[in-house]
Amino acid sequence: MSRTTFFEVRILDANTKEHLCFLDKVEPYSTIGDIKSLFHKSYPQWYPARQALMLDPKEKSLRDDEILQNLPVGTTATMYFRDLGPQLGWTMVFMAECIGPLLTYLLFYFRVPYIYSHKYGFTSSPHPVVRLACACHTFHYMKRLIETIFVHRFSHGTMPLGTMVRNCAYYWGFSAWLAYYINHPLYTPPSYGELQVNYALAIFAMCELGNFSIHLTLTNLRGEGSRSRRFPMPTKNPFTWLFVFVSCPNYTYEVGAWVSFSIMTQCLPVALYTLLGFIQMTIWAKGKHRAYSREFKDYPNLRMAIIPLIL
């Protein structure tokens, strides 16, 4: 009968190399998440989500699901700890990032006093496109809030508090900037009038529905509690057929929605926000695309990251 070989884990501070903790008789099948829980017992102020454990201070953090005996270490492992700072769950992060722009925009739409000249306090724009833009903007963020609560399945992943504050400043700030100009008393409607607005509205609605369809598909990709990994494929829903050409059609539809909103309002701050969003989503999409290609040997070669046949 074979005996179980236990591991010893020594944890040092990644910056000072100071000895922090010694874990004895650690099961070989223990995950990094298990080791973080054991470390947390010695240092209650550093809960698992706040910890980063590495085999080398200059390397990237180990994933929580990595198994101790599969790591390139002997039975006595040395790991380096880094404090990630206060963390917030993804649900709270998404709620904060969505509620802020939603409420900020409405302050400008209702022309709360002291935003514009006092005589315009609580007045409304005579242009129908301004009301339509408010409806579209509100719908977009209400959809994101509903998805956050009912659709998205978040793991135990977290975001550092400092990063969330920076993200909120970005989203809330841009929402205020574009709302200021769209709802300004001197705002000028689009050059081609109702034709331009109606075409943009149709594209916006299609992109929002497409984005929601992709999020539903991604949620259903992995059943509750399942550990199996599959890459997304088109379903009977026509909006998911974009998976034939791109790895992240949710970003494709998101960019499309903001492009159409830019056309609808013909507002430069909206166009700039769309451009910056496209750059960031392209970075995310290319990272996801590379991950899919590395993980799945049968991953479709036709797919690009975010723009069919181009990018």
PDB file of C-alpha atoms in Angstrom:
ATOM      1  CA  MET A   1       0.000   0.000   0.000  1.00  0.00           C
ATOM      2  CA  SER A   2       1.532   3.295  -1.148  1.00  0.00           C
ATOM      3  CA  ARG A   3       1.906   6.166   1.259  1.00  0.00           C
ATOM      4  CA  THR A   4       0.768   9.681   0.420  1.00  0.00           C
ATOM      5  CA  THR A   5       3.660  12.087  -0.013  1.00  0.00           C
ATOM      6  CA  PHE A   6       2.784  15.387   1.607  1.00  0.00           C
ATOM      7  CA  PHE A   7       4.200  18.725   0.529  1.00  0.00           C
ATOM      8  CA  GLU A   8       5.698  21.544   2.522  1.00  0.00           C
ATOM      9  CA  VAL A   9       4.976  25.070   1.321  1.00  0.00           C
ATOM     10  CA  ARG A  10       7.036  28.068   2.358  1.00  0.00           C
ATOM     11  CA  ILE A  11       5.550  31.480   1.596  1.00  0.00           C
ATOM     12  CA  LEU A  12       7.735  34.592   1.340  1.00  0.00           C
ATOM     13  CA  ASP A  13       6.922  38.232   0.727  1.00  0.00           C
ATOM     14  CA  ALA A  14       7.490  38.961  -2.969  1.00  0.00           C
ATOM     15  CA  ASN A  15       9.034  42.360  -2.277  1.00  0.00           C
ATOM     16  CA  THR A  16      11.132  41.884   0.859  1.00  0.00           C
ATOM     17  CA  LYS A  17      11.642  38.079   0.696  1.00  0.00           C
ATOM     18  CA  GLU A  18      10.615  38.019   4.360  1.00  0.00           C
ATOM     19  CA  HIS A  19       9.367  34.641   5.611  1.00  0.00           C
ATOM     20  CA  LEU A  20       5.611  34.815   6.161  1.00  0.00           C
ATOM     21  CA  CYS A  21       4.280  31.313   6.600  1.00  0.00           C
ATOM     22  CA  PHE A  22       5.220  27.626   6.568  1.00  0.00           C
ATOM     23  CA  LEU A  23       2.533  25.099   5.669  1.00  0.00           C
ATOM     24  CA  ASP A  24       3.248  21.511   6.682  1.00  0.00           C
ATOM     25  CA  LYS A  25       1.637  18.287   5.413  1.00  0.00           C
ATOM     26  CA  VAL A  26      -0.137  19.872   2.434  1.00  0.00           C
ATOM     27  CA  GLU A  27      -2.058  17.358   0.307  1.00  0.00           C
ATOM     28  CA  PRO A  28      -0.491  16.842  -3.163  1.00  0.00           C
ATOM     29  CA  TYR A  29      -3.861  17.397  -4.817  1.00  0.00           C
ATOM     30  CA  SER A  30      -4.337  20.738  -3.088  1.00  0.00           C
ATOM     31  CA  THR A  31      -4.991  23.658  -5.414  1.00  0.00           C
ATOM     32  CA  ILE A  32      -3.532  27.135  -5.185  1.00  0.00           C
ATOM     33  CA  GLY A  33      -6.939  28.187  -3.934  1.00  0.00           C
ATOM     34  CA  ASP A  34      -6.604  25.701  -1.064  1.00  0.00           C
ATOM     35  CA  ILE A  35      -3.158  27.065  -0.207  1.00  0.00           C
ATOM     36  CA  LYS A  36      -4.544  30.613  -0.179  1.00  0.00           C
ATOM     37  CA  SER A  37      -7.224  29.472   2.276  1.00  0.00           C
ATOM     38  CA  LEU A  38      -4.573  27.937   4.531  1.00  0.00           C
ATOM     39  CA  PHE A  39      -2.481  31.112   4.331  1.00  0.00           C
ATOM     40  CA  HIS A  40      -5.588  33.152   5.170  1.00  0.00           C
ATOM     41  CA  LYS A  41      -5.880  31.319   8.502  1.00  0.00           C
ATOM     42  CA  SER A  42      -2.488  32.695   9.499  1.00  0.00           C
ATOM     43  CA  TYR A  43      -3.147  36.176   8.106  1.00  0.00           C
ATOM     44  CA  PRO A  44      -6.912  36.934   8.336  1.00  0.00           C
ATOM     45  CA  GLN A  45      -6.420  40.388   6.799  1.00  0.00           C
ATOM     46  CA  TRP A  46      -5.362  38.807   3.503  1.00  0.00           C
ATOM     47  CA  TYR A  47      -8.423  36.930   2.278  1.00  0.00           C
ATOM     48  CA  PRO A  48      -7.886  34.586  -0.727  1.00  0.00           C
ATOM     49  CA  ALA A  49      -9.136  37.046  -3.368  1.00  0.00           C
ATOM     50  CA  ARG A  50      -6.585  39.575  -2.136  1.00  0.00           C
ATOM     51  CA  GLN A  51      -3.644  37.166  -2.516  1.00  0.00           C
ATOM     52  CA  ALA A  52      -1.342  36.610  -5.484  1.00  0.00           C
ATOM     53  CA  LEU A  53       0.968  33.592  -5.211  1.00  0.00           C
ATOM     54  CA  MET A  54       3.901  33.071  -7.583  1.00  0.00           C
ATOM     55  CA  LEU A  55       6.781  30.650  -7.929  1.00  0.00           C
ATOM     56  CA  ASP A  56       9.031  33.592  -8.775  1.00  0.00           C
ATOM     57  CA  PRO A  57       8.458  37.267  -7.854  1.00  0.00           C
ATOM     58  CA  LYS A  58       8.874  38.273 -11.518  1.00  0.00           C
ATOM     59  CA  GLU A  59       6.469  35.668 -12.906  1.00  0.00           C
ATOM     60  CA  LYS A  60       2.692  35.987 -13.279  1.00  0.00           C
ATOM     61  CA  SER A  61       0.388  34.803 -10.528  1.00  0.00           C
ATOM     62  CA  LEU A  62      -0.629  31.164 -10.249  1.00  0.00           C
ATOM     63  CA  ARG A  63      -4.266  30.364 -11.022  1.00  0.00           C
ATOM     64  CA  ASP A  64      -6.490  29.186  -8.188  1.00  0.00           C
ATOM     65  CA  ASP A  65      -7.280  25.912  -9.981  1.00  0.00           C
ATOM     66  CA  GLU A  66      -3.637  24.866 -10.497  1.00  0.00           C
ATOM     67  CA  ILE A  67      -2.722  21.724  -8.545  1.00  0.00           C
ATOM     68  CA  LEU A  68       0.316  21.681  -6.288  1.00  0.00           C
ATOM     69  CA  GLN A  69       1.804  18.386  -7.463  1.00  0.00           C
ATOM     70  CA  ASN A  70       1.590  19.518 -11.101  1.00  0.00           C
ATOM     71  CA  LEU A  71       3.757  22.564 -10.495  1.00  0.00           C
ATOM     72  CA  PRO A  72       7.504  22.505 -11.258  1.00  0.00           C
ATOM     73  CA  VAL A  73       8.437  22.226  -7.580  1.00  0.00           C
ATOM     74  CA  GLY A  74       9.719  19.510  -5.283  1.00  0.00           C
ATOM     75  CA  THR A  75       8.001  18.323  -2.148  1.00  0.00           C
ATOM     76  CA  THR A  76       9.209  21.521  -0.500  1.00  0.00           C
ATOM     77  CA  ALA A  77       7.755  24.404  -2.483  1.00  0.00           C
ATOM     78  CA  THR A  78       8.607  28.075  -2.117  1.00  0.00           C
ATOM     79  CA  MET A  79       5.970  30.595  -3.153  1.00  0.00           C
ATOM     80  CA  TYR A  80       5.987  34.370  -3.134  1.00  0.00           C
ATOM     81  CA  PHE A  81       3.047  36.397  -1.888  1.00  0.00           C
ATOM     82  CA  ARG A  82       1.878  39.791  -3.120  1.00  0.00           C
ATOM     83  CA  ASP A  83      -1.004  41.765  -1.623  1.00  0.00           C
ATOM     84  CA  LEU A  84      -3.437  42.784  -4.381  1.00  0.00           C
ATOM     85  CA  GLY A  85      -5.201  45.284  -2.133  1.00  0.00           C
ATOM     86  CA  PRO A  86      -8.924  45.497  -1.309  1.00  0.00           C
ATOM     87  CA  GLN A  87     -11.047  43.558  -3.785  1.00  0.00           C
ATOM     88  CA  LEU A  88     -14.642  43.837  -4.990  1.00  0.00           C
ATOM     89  CA  GLY A  89     -16.750  41.133  -6.646  1.00  0.00           C
ATOM     90  CA  TRP A  90     -17.490  41.444 -10.345  1.00  0.00           C
ATOM     91  CA  THR A  91     -21.231  41.845  -9.783  1.00  0.00           C
ATOM     92  CA  MET A  92     -20.643  44.939  -7.650  1.00  0.00           C
ATOM     93  CA  VAL A  93     -18.102  46.237 -10.175  1.00  0.00           C
ATOM     94  CA  PHE A  94     -20.525  45.922 -13.105  1.00  0.00           C
ATOM     95  CA  MET A  95     -23.335  47.482 -11.090  1.00  0.00           C
ATOM     96  CA  ALA A  96     -21.195  50.501 -10.217  1.00  0.00           C
ATOM     97  CA  GLU A  97     -19.952  50.874 -13.799  1.00  0.00           C
ATOM     98  CA  CYS A  98     -23.539  50.812 -15.152  1.00  0.00           C
ATOM     99  CA  ILE A  99     -25.567  52.732 -12.573  1.00  0.00           C
ATOM    100  CA  GLY A 100     -23.203  55.727 -12.684  1.00  0.00           C
ATOM    101  CA  PRO A 101     -23.491  56.474 -16.429  1.00  0.00           C
ATOM    102  CA  LEU A 102     -27.237  55.794 -16.322  1.00  0.00           C
ATOM    103  CA  LEU A 103     -27.922  58.368 -13.602  1.00  0.00           C
ATOM    104  CA  THR A 104     -25.306  60.850 -14.780  1.00  0.00           C
ATOM    105  CA  TYR A 105     -26.842  61.056 -18.245  1.00  0.00           C
ATOM    106  CA  LEU A 106     -30.316  61.661 -16.804  1.00  0.00           C
ATOM    107  CA  LEU A 107     -29.058  64.645 -14.786  1.00  0.00           C
ATOM    108  CA  PHE A 108     -28.121  66.366 -18.042  1.00  0.00           C
ATOM    109  CA  TYR A 109     -31.223  65.205 -19.885  1.00  0.00           C
ATOM    110  CA  PHE A 110     -33.529  66.779 -17.282  1.00  0.00           C
ATOM    111  CA  ARG A 111     -31.267  69.828 -17.237  1.00  0.00           C
ATOM    112  CA  VAL A 112     -30.844  69.982 -13.505  1.00  0.00           C
ATOM    113  CA  PRO A 113     -30.188  73.653 -12.548  1.00  0.00           C
ATOM    114  CA  TYR A 114     -26.619  74.985 -12.660  1.00  0.00           C
ATOM    115  CA  ILE A 115     -25.510  72.497 -15.329  1.00  0.00           C
ATOM    116  CA  TYR A 116     -26.471  74.903 -18.099  1.00  0.00           C
ATOM    117  CA  SER A 117     -27.633  78.493 -17.772  1.00  0.00           C
ATOM    118  CA  HIS A 118     -30.142  78.921 -14.972  1.00  0.00           C
ATOM    119  CA  LYS A 119     -32.950  79.806 -17.399  1.00  0.00           C
ATOM    120  CA  TYR A 120     -32.733  76.300 -18.892  1.00  0.00           C
ATOM    121  CA  GLY A 121     -33.247  74.534 -15.546  1.00  0.00           C
ATOM    122  CA  PHE A 122     -35.647  71.559 -15.918  1.00  0.00           C
ATOM    123  CA  THR A 123     -36.501  72.502 -19.503  1.00  0.00           C
ATOM    124  CA  SER A 124     -36.606  69.986 -22.342  1.00  0.00           C
ATOM    125  CA  SER A 125     -35.051  69.953 -25.800  1.00  0.00           C
ATOM    126  CA  PRO A 126     -37.352  70.586 -28.769  1.00  0.00           C
ATOM    127  CA  HIS A 127     -35.479  68.001 -30.857  1.00  0.00           C
ATOM    128  CA  PRO A 128     -36.933  64.461 -30.950  1.00  0.00           C
ATOM    129  CA  VAL A 129     -33.454  62.971 -31.441  1.00  0.00           C
ATOM    130  CA  VAL A 130     -32.456  64.176 -27.965  1.00  0.00           C
ATOM    131  CA  ARG A 131     -35.323  62.229 -26.386  1.00  0.00           C
ATOM    132  CA  LEU A 132     -34.512  59.220 -28.550  1.00  0.00           C
ATOM    133  CA  ALA A 133     -30.837  59.379 -27.582  1.00  0.00           C
ATOM    134  CA  CYS A 134     -31.802  59.409 -23.901  1.00  0.00           C
ATOM    135  CA  ALA A 135     -34.056  56.397 -24.425  1.00  0.00           C
ATOM    136  CA  CYS A 136     -31.286  54.482 -26.226  1.00  0.00           C
ATOM    137  CA  HIS A 137     -28.640  55.368 -23.634  1.00  0.00           C
ATOM    138  CA  THR A 138     -30.972  54.385 -20.771  1.00  0.00           C
ATOM    139  CA  PHE A 139     -31.941  51.143 -22.512  1.00  0.00           C
ATOM    140  CA  HIS A 140     -28.289  50.230 -23.066  1.00  0.00           C
ATOM    141  CA  TYR A 141     -27.333  50.545 -19.416  1.00  0.00           C
ATOM    142  CA  MET A 142     -30.580  49.048 -18.125  1.00  0.00           C
ATOM    143  CA  LYS A 143     -29.857  46.037 -20.330  1.00  0.00           C
ATOM    144  CA  ARG A 144     -26.381  45.766 -18.854  1.00  0.00           C
ATOM    145  CA  LEU A 145     -27.780  45.926 -15.330  1.00  0.00           C
ATOM    146  CA  ILE A 146     -30.328  43.202 -16.100  1.00  0.00           C
ATOM    147  CA  GLU A 147     -27.592  41.047 -17.636  1.00  0.00           C
ATOM    148  CA  THR A 148     -25.408  41.570 -14.578  1.00  0.00           C
ATOM    149  CA  ILE A 149     -28.173  40.393 -12.256  1.00  0.00           C
ATOM    150  CA  PHE A 150     -29.845  37.647 -14.298  1.00  0.00           C
ATOM    151  CA  VAL A 151     -27.593  36.564 -17.175  1.00  0.00           C
ATOM    152  CA  HIS A 152     -23.882  36.748 -16.404  1.00  0.00           C
ATOM    153  CA  ARG A 153     -22.366  33.989 -14.308  1.00  0.00           C
ATOM    154  CA  PHE A 154     -19.436  35.387 -12.434  1.00  0.00           C
ATOM    155  CA  SER A 155     -16.807  33.170 -10.894  1.00  0.00           C
ATOM    156  CA  HIS A 156     -15.185  34.166  -7.620  1.00  0.00           C
ATOM    157  CA  GLY A 157     -13.019  36.613  -9.553  1.00  0.00           C
ATOM    158  CA  THR A 158     -12.592  40.083  -8.149  1.00  0.00           C
ATOM    159  CA  MET A 159     -11.258  43.484  -9.160  1.00  0.00           C
ATOM    160  CA  PRO A 160      -8.968  45.704  -7.042  1.00  0.00           C
ATOM    161  CA  LEU A 161     -10.818  48.640  -5.505  1.00  0.00           C
ATOM    162  CA  GLY A 162      -8.393  51.109  -7.102  1.00  0.00           C
ATOM    163  CA  THR A 163      -9.040  49.689 -10.575  1.00  0.00           C
ATOM    164  CA  MET A 164     -12.792  49.913 -10.071  1.00  0.00           C
ATOM    165  CA  VAL A 165     -12.526  53.563  -9.018  1.00  0.00           C
ATOM    166  CA  ARG A 166     -10.488  54.299 -12.158  1.00  0.00           C
ATOM    167  CA  ASN A 167     -12.985  52.462 -14.374  1.00  0.00           C
ATOM    168  CA  CYS A 168     -15.928  54.264 -12.812  1.00  0.00           C
ATOM    169  CA  ALA A 169     -14.229  57.610 -13.332  1.00  0.00           C
ATOM    170  CA  TYR A 170     -13.807  56.702 -17.018  1.00  0.00           C
ATOM    171  CA  TYR A 171     -17.386  55.534 -17.605  1.00  0.00           C
ATOM    172  CA  TRP A 172     -19.067  58.164 -15.459  1.00  0.00           C
ATOM    173  CA  GLY A 173     -16.877  60.943 -16.820  1.00  0.00           C
ATOM    174  CA  PHE A 174     -17.492  60.091 -20.467  1.00  0.00           C
ATOM    175  CA  SER A 175     -21.223  59.709 -19.813  1.00  0.00           C
ATOM    176  CA  ALA A 176     -21.299  63.231 -18.372  1.00  0.00           C
ATOM    177  CA  TRP A 177     -19.233  64.632 -21.248  1.00  0.00           C
ATOM    178  CA  LEU A 178     -21.340  63.218 -24.064  1.00  0.00           C
ATOM    179  CA  ALA A 179     -24.590  63.944 -22.178  1.00  0.00           C
ATOM    180  CA  TYR A 180     -23.536  67.581 -21.736  1.00  0.00           C
ATOM    181  CA  TYR A 181     -23.328  68.118 -25.485  1.00  0.00           C
ATOM    182  CA  ILE A 182     -26.293  65.989 -26.595  1.00  0.00           C
ATOM    183  CA  ASN A 183     -28.649  67.702 -24.123  1.00  0.00           C
ATOM    184  CA  HIS A 184     -27.155  71.184 -24.503  1.00  0.00           C
ATOM    185  CA  PRO A 185     -29.691  73.916 -25.392  1.00  0.00           C
ATOM    186  CA  LEU A 186     -27.574  74.771 -28.460  1.00  0.00           C
ATOM    187  CA  TYR A 187     -27.360  71.157 -29.685  1.00  0.00           C
ATOM    188  CA  THR A 188     -27.798  70.834 -33.461  1.00  0.00           C
ATOM    189  CA  PRO A 189     -29.656  67.758 -34.833  1.00  0.00           C
ATOM    190  CA  PRO A 190     -27.962  65.419 -37.373  1.00  0.00           C
ATOM    191  CA  SER A 191     -27.320  66.737 -40.880  1.00  0.00           C
ATOM    192  CA  TYR A 192     -29.609  64.273 -42.672  1.00  0.00           C
ATOM    193  CA  GLY A 193     -32.475  64.565 -40.236  1.00  0.00           C
ATOM    194  CA  GLU A 194     -34.922  61.741 -39.584  1.00  0.00           C
ATOM    195  CA  LEU A 195     -33.402  59.486 -42.246  1.00  0.00           C
ATOM    196  CA  GLN A 196     -30.038  59.453 -40.483  1.00  0.00           C
ATOM    197  CA  VAL A 197     -31.631  59.027 -37.064  1.00  0.00           C
ATOM    198  CA  ASN A 198     -33.957  56.194 -38.117  1.00  0.00           C
ATOM    199  CA  TYR A 199     -31.246  54.176 -39.861  1.00  0.00           C
ATOM    200  CA  ALA A 200     -28.979  54.595 -36.849  1.00  0.00           C
ATOM    201  CA  LEU A 201     -31.807  53.545 -34.530  1.00  0.00           C
ATOM    202  CA  ALA A 202     -32.409  50.360 -36.535  1.00  0.00           C
ATOM    203  CA  ILE A 203     -28.713  49.432 -36.372  1.00  0.00           C
ATOM    204  CA  PHE A 204     -28.606  50.260 -32.664  1.00  0.00           C
ATOM    205  CA  ALA A 205     -31.575  47.997 -31.917  1.00  0.00           C
ATOM    206  CA  MET A 206     -30.088  45.120 -33.928  1.00  0.00           C
ATOM    207  CA  CYS A 207     -26.707  45.438 -32.193  1.00  0.00           C
ATOM    208  CA  GLU A 208     -28.262  45.571 -28.737  1.00  0.00           C
ATOM    209  CA  LEU A 209     -30.321  42.455 -29.462  1.00  0.00           C
ATOM    210  CA  GLY A 210     -27.261  40.765 -30.938  1.00  0.00           C
ATOM    211  CA  ASN A 211     -25.156  41.622 -27.899  1.00  0.00           C
ATOM    212  CA  PHE A 212     -27.810  40.211 -25.568  1.00  0.00           C
ATOM    213  CA  SER A 213     -28.065  37.029 -27.669  1.00  0.00           C
ATOM    214  CA  ILE A 214     -24.308  36.455 -27.467  1.00  0.00           C
ATOM    215  CA  HIS A 215     -24.305  36.927 -23.704  1.00  0.00           C
ATOM    216  CA  LEU A 216     -27.095  34.343 -23.367  1.00  0.00           C
ATOM    217  CA  THR A 217     -25.146  31.921 -25.549  1.00  0.00           C
ATOM    218  CA  LEU A 218     -21.959  32.371 -23.520  1.00  0.00           C
ATOM    219  CA  THR A 219     -23.909  31.855 -20.287  1.00  0.00           C
ATOM    220  CA  ASN A 220     -25.439  28.619 -21.589  1.00  0.00           C
ATOM    221  CA  LEU A 221     -22.102  27.385 -22.928  1.00  0.00           C
ATOM    222  CA  ARG A 222     -21.192  25.856 -19.609  1.00  0.00           C
ATOM    223  CA  GLY A 223     -23.833  24.327 -17.411  1.00  0.00           C
ATOM    224  CA  GLU A 224     -24.113  25.226 -13.760  1.00  0.00           C
ATOM    225  CA  GLY A 225     -21.293  23.507 -11.873  1.00  0.00           C
ATOM    226  CA  SER A 226     -19.712  22.019 -15.010  1.00  0.00           C
ATOM    227  CA  ARG A 227     -15.935  22.082 -15.337  1.00  0.00           C
ATOM    228  CA  SER A 228     -15.836  21.168 -19.035  1.00  0.00           C
ATOM    229  CA  ARG A 229     -14.396  23.693 -21.445  1.00  0.00           C
ATOM    230  CA  ARG A 230     -15.855  24.344 -24.896  1.00  0.00           C
ATOM    231  CA  PHE A 231     -15.528  27.189 -27.343  1.00  0.00           C
ATOM    232  CA  PRO A 232     -18.724  29.006 -28.415  1.00  0.00           C
ATOM    233  CA  MET A 233     -20.493  27.997 -31.616  1.00  0.00           C
ATOM    234  CA  PRO A 234     -23.429  29.477 -33.561  1.00  0.00           C
ATOM    235  CA  THR A 235     -26.910  28.376 -32.502  1.00  0.00           C
ATOM    236  CA  LYS A 236     -30.315  28.591 -34.185  1.00  0.00           C
ATOM    237  CA  ASN A 237     -30.464  32.241 -33.169  1.00  0.00           C
ATOM    238  CA  PRO A 238     -29.365  34.227 -36.281  1.00  0.00           C
ATOM    239  CA  PHE A 239     -27.586  36.798 -34.127  1.00  0.00           C
ATOM    240  CA  THR A 240     -25.150  34.102 -32.981  1.00  0.00           C
ATOM    241  CA  TRP A 241     -24.117  33.281 -36.542  1.00  0.00           C
ATOM    242  CA  LEU A 242     -21.470  35.952 -36.204  1.00  0.00           C
ATOM    243  CA  PHE A 243     -19.518  33.295 -34.258  1.00  0.00           C
ATOM    244  CA  VAL A 244     -18.662  31.866 -37.688  1.00  0.00           C
ATOM    245  CA  PHE A 245     -16.443  34.884 -38.333  1.00  0.00           C
ATOM    246  CA  VAL A 246     -15.310  36.286 -34.971  1.00  0.00           C
ATOM    247  CA  SER A 247     -14.378  34.960 -31.548  1.00  0.00           C
ATOM    248  CA  CYS A 248     -15.994  37.793 -29.591  1.00  0.00           C
ATOM    249  CA  PRO A 249     -19.183  38.934 -31.368  1.00  0.00           C
ATOM    250  CA  ASN A 250     -20.402  40.467 -28.110  1.00  0.00           C
ATOM    251  CA  TYR A 251     -17.709  43.112 -28.587  1.00  0.00           C
ATOM    252  CA  THR A 252     -18.556  43.420 -32.287  1.00  0.00           C
ATOM    253  CA  TYR A 253     -22.179  44.176 -31.441  1.00  0.00           C
ATOM    254  CA  GLU A 254     -21.161  46.512 -28.606  1.00  0.00           C
ATOM    255  CA  VAL A 255     -18.979  48.563 -30.955  1.00  0.00           C
ATOM    256  CA  GLY A 256     -21.769  48.546 -33.544  1.00  0.00           C
ATOM    257  CA  ALA A 257     -24.230  49.918 -30.992  1.00  0.00           C
ATOM    258  CA  TRP A 258     -21.941  52.808 -30.106  1.00  0.00           C
ATOM    259  CA  VAL A 259     -21.127  53.539 -33.767  1.00  0.00           C
ATOM    260  CA  SER A 260     -24.852  53.777 -34.484  1.00  0.00           C
ATOM    261  CA  PHE A 261     -25.335  55.994 -31.422  1.00  0.00           C
ATOM    262  CA  SER A 262     -22.570  58.264 -32.751  1.00  0.00           C
ATOM    263  CA  ILE A 263     -24.330  58.489 -36.120  1.00  0.00           C
ATOM    264  CA  MET A 264     -27.701  59.074 -34.469  1.00  0.00           C
ATOM    265  CA  THR A 265     -26.488  61.984 -32.334  1.00  0.00           C
ATOM    266  CA  GLN A 266     -23.726  63.239 -34.667  1.00  0.00           C
ATOM    267  CA  CYS A 267     -21.791  64.198 -31.546  1.00  0.00           C
ATOM    268  CA  LEU A 268     -17.975  64.257 -31.449  1.00  0.00           C
ATOM    269  CA  PRO A 269     -17.591  63.161 -27.778  1.00  0.00           C
ATOM    270  CA  VAL A 270     -19.693  60.064 -28.540  1.00  0.00           C
ATOM    271  CA  ALA A 271     -17.483  59.241 -31.518  1.00  0.00           C
ATOM    272  CA  LEU A 272     -14.347  59.605 -29.381  1.00  0.00           C
ATOM    273  CA  TYR A 273     -15.835  57.386 -26.668  1.00  0.00           C
ATOM    274  CA  THR A 274     -16.687  54.820 -29.346  1.00  0.00           C
ATOM    275  CA  LEU A 275     -13.140  54.899 -30.705  1.00  0.00           C
ATOM    276  CA  LEU A 276     -11.556  54.407 -27.275  1.00  0.00           C
ATOM    277  CA  GLY A 277     -14.027  51.626 -26.512  1.00  0.00           C
ATOM    278  CA  PHE A 278     -13.215  49.913 -29.799  1.00  0.00           C
ATOM    279  CA  ILE A 279      -9.480  50.011 -29.040  1.00  0.00           C
ATOM    280  CA  GLN A 280      -9.989  48.484 -25.582  1.00  0.00           C
ATOM    281  CA  MET A 281     -12.442  45.837 -26.795  1.00  0.00           C
ATOM    282  CA  THR A 282     -10.066  44.897 -29.604  1.00  0.00           C
ATOM    283  CA  ILE A 283      -7.343  44.247 -27.016  1.00  0.00           C
ATOM    284  CA  TRP A 284      -9.724  42.068 -24.974  1.00  0.00           C
ATOM    285  CA  ALA A 285     -10.991  40.248 -28.066  1.00  0.00           C
ATOM    286  CA  LYS A 286      -7.506  39.483 -29.391  1.00  0.00           C
ATOM    287  CA  GLY A 287      -6.496  38.123 -25.991  1.00  0.00           C
ATOM    288  CA  LYS A 288      -9.576  35.880 -25.891  1.00  0.00           C
ATOM    289  CA  HIS A 289      -8.962  34.792 -29.483  1.00  0.00           C
ATOM    290  CA  ARG A 290      -5.376  33.776 -28.708  1.00  0.00           C
ATOM    291  CA  ALA A 291      -6.547  31.880 -25.627  1.00  0.00           C
ATOM    292  CA  TYR A 292      -9.132  29.947 -27.643  1.00  0.00           C
ATOM    293  CA  SER A 293      -6.570  29.123 -30.348  1.00  0.00           C
ATOM    294  CA  ARG A 294      -4.055  27.826 -27.803  1.00  0.00           C
ATOM    295  CA  GLU A 295      -6.563  25.792 -25.820  1.00  0.00           C
ATOM    296  CA  PHE A 296      -8.538  24.166 -28.645  1.00  0.00           C
ATOM    297  CA  LYS A 297      -6.656  22.417 -31.447  1.00  0.00           C
ATOM    298  CA  ASP A 298      -9.810  22.302 -33.593  1.00  0.00           C
ATOM    299  CA  TYR A 299     -10.562  26.000 -33.243  1.00  0.00           C
ATOM    300  CA  PRO A 300     -11.932  27.419 -36.563  1.00  0.00           C
ATOM    301  CA  ASN A 301      -9.247  29.096 -38.657  1.00  0.00           C
ATOM    302  CA  LEU A 302     -11.753  31.427 -40.323  1.00  0.00           C
ATOM    303  CA  ARG A 303     -12.484  33.310 -37.135  1.00  0.00           C
ATOM    304  CA  MET A 304     -10.918  36.679 -36.422  1.00  0.00           C
ATOM    305  CA  ALA A 305     -11.007  38.442 -33.056  1.00  0.00           C
ATOM    306  CA  ILE A 306     -13.623  41.204 -33.484  1.00  0.00           C
ATOM    307  CA  ILE A 307     -14.076  42.293 -37.112  1.00  0.00           C
ATOM    308  CA  PRO A 308     -14.944  39.563 -39.662  1.00  0.00           C
ATOM    309  CA  LEU A 309     -12.098  38.781 -42.091  1.00  0.00           C
ATOM    310  CA  ILE A 310     -10.095  41.845 -40.971  1.00  0.00           C
ATOM    311  CA  LEU A 311      -9.135  42.027 -37.289  1.00  0.00           C
TER     312      LEU A 311
END
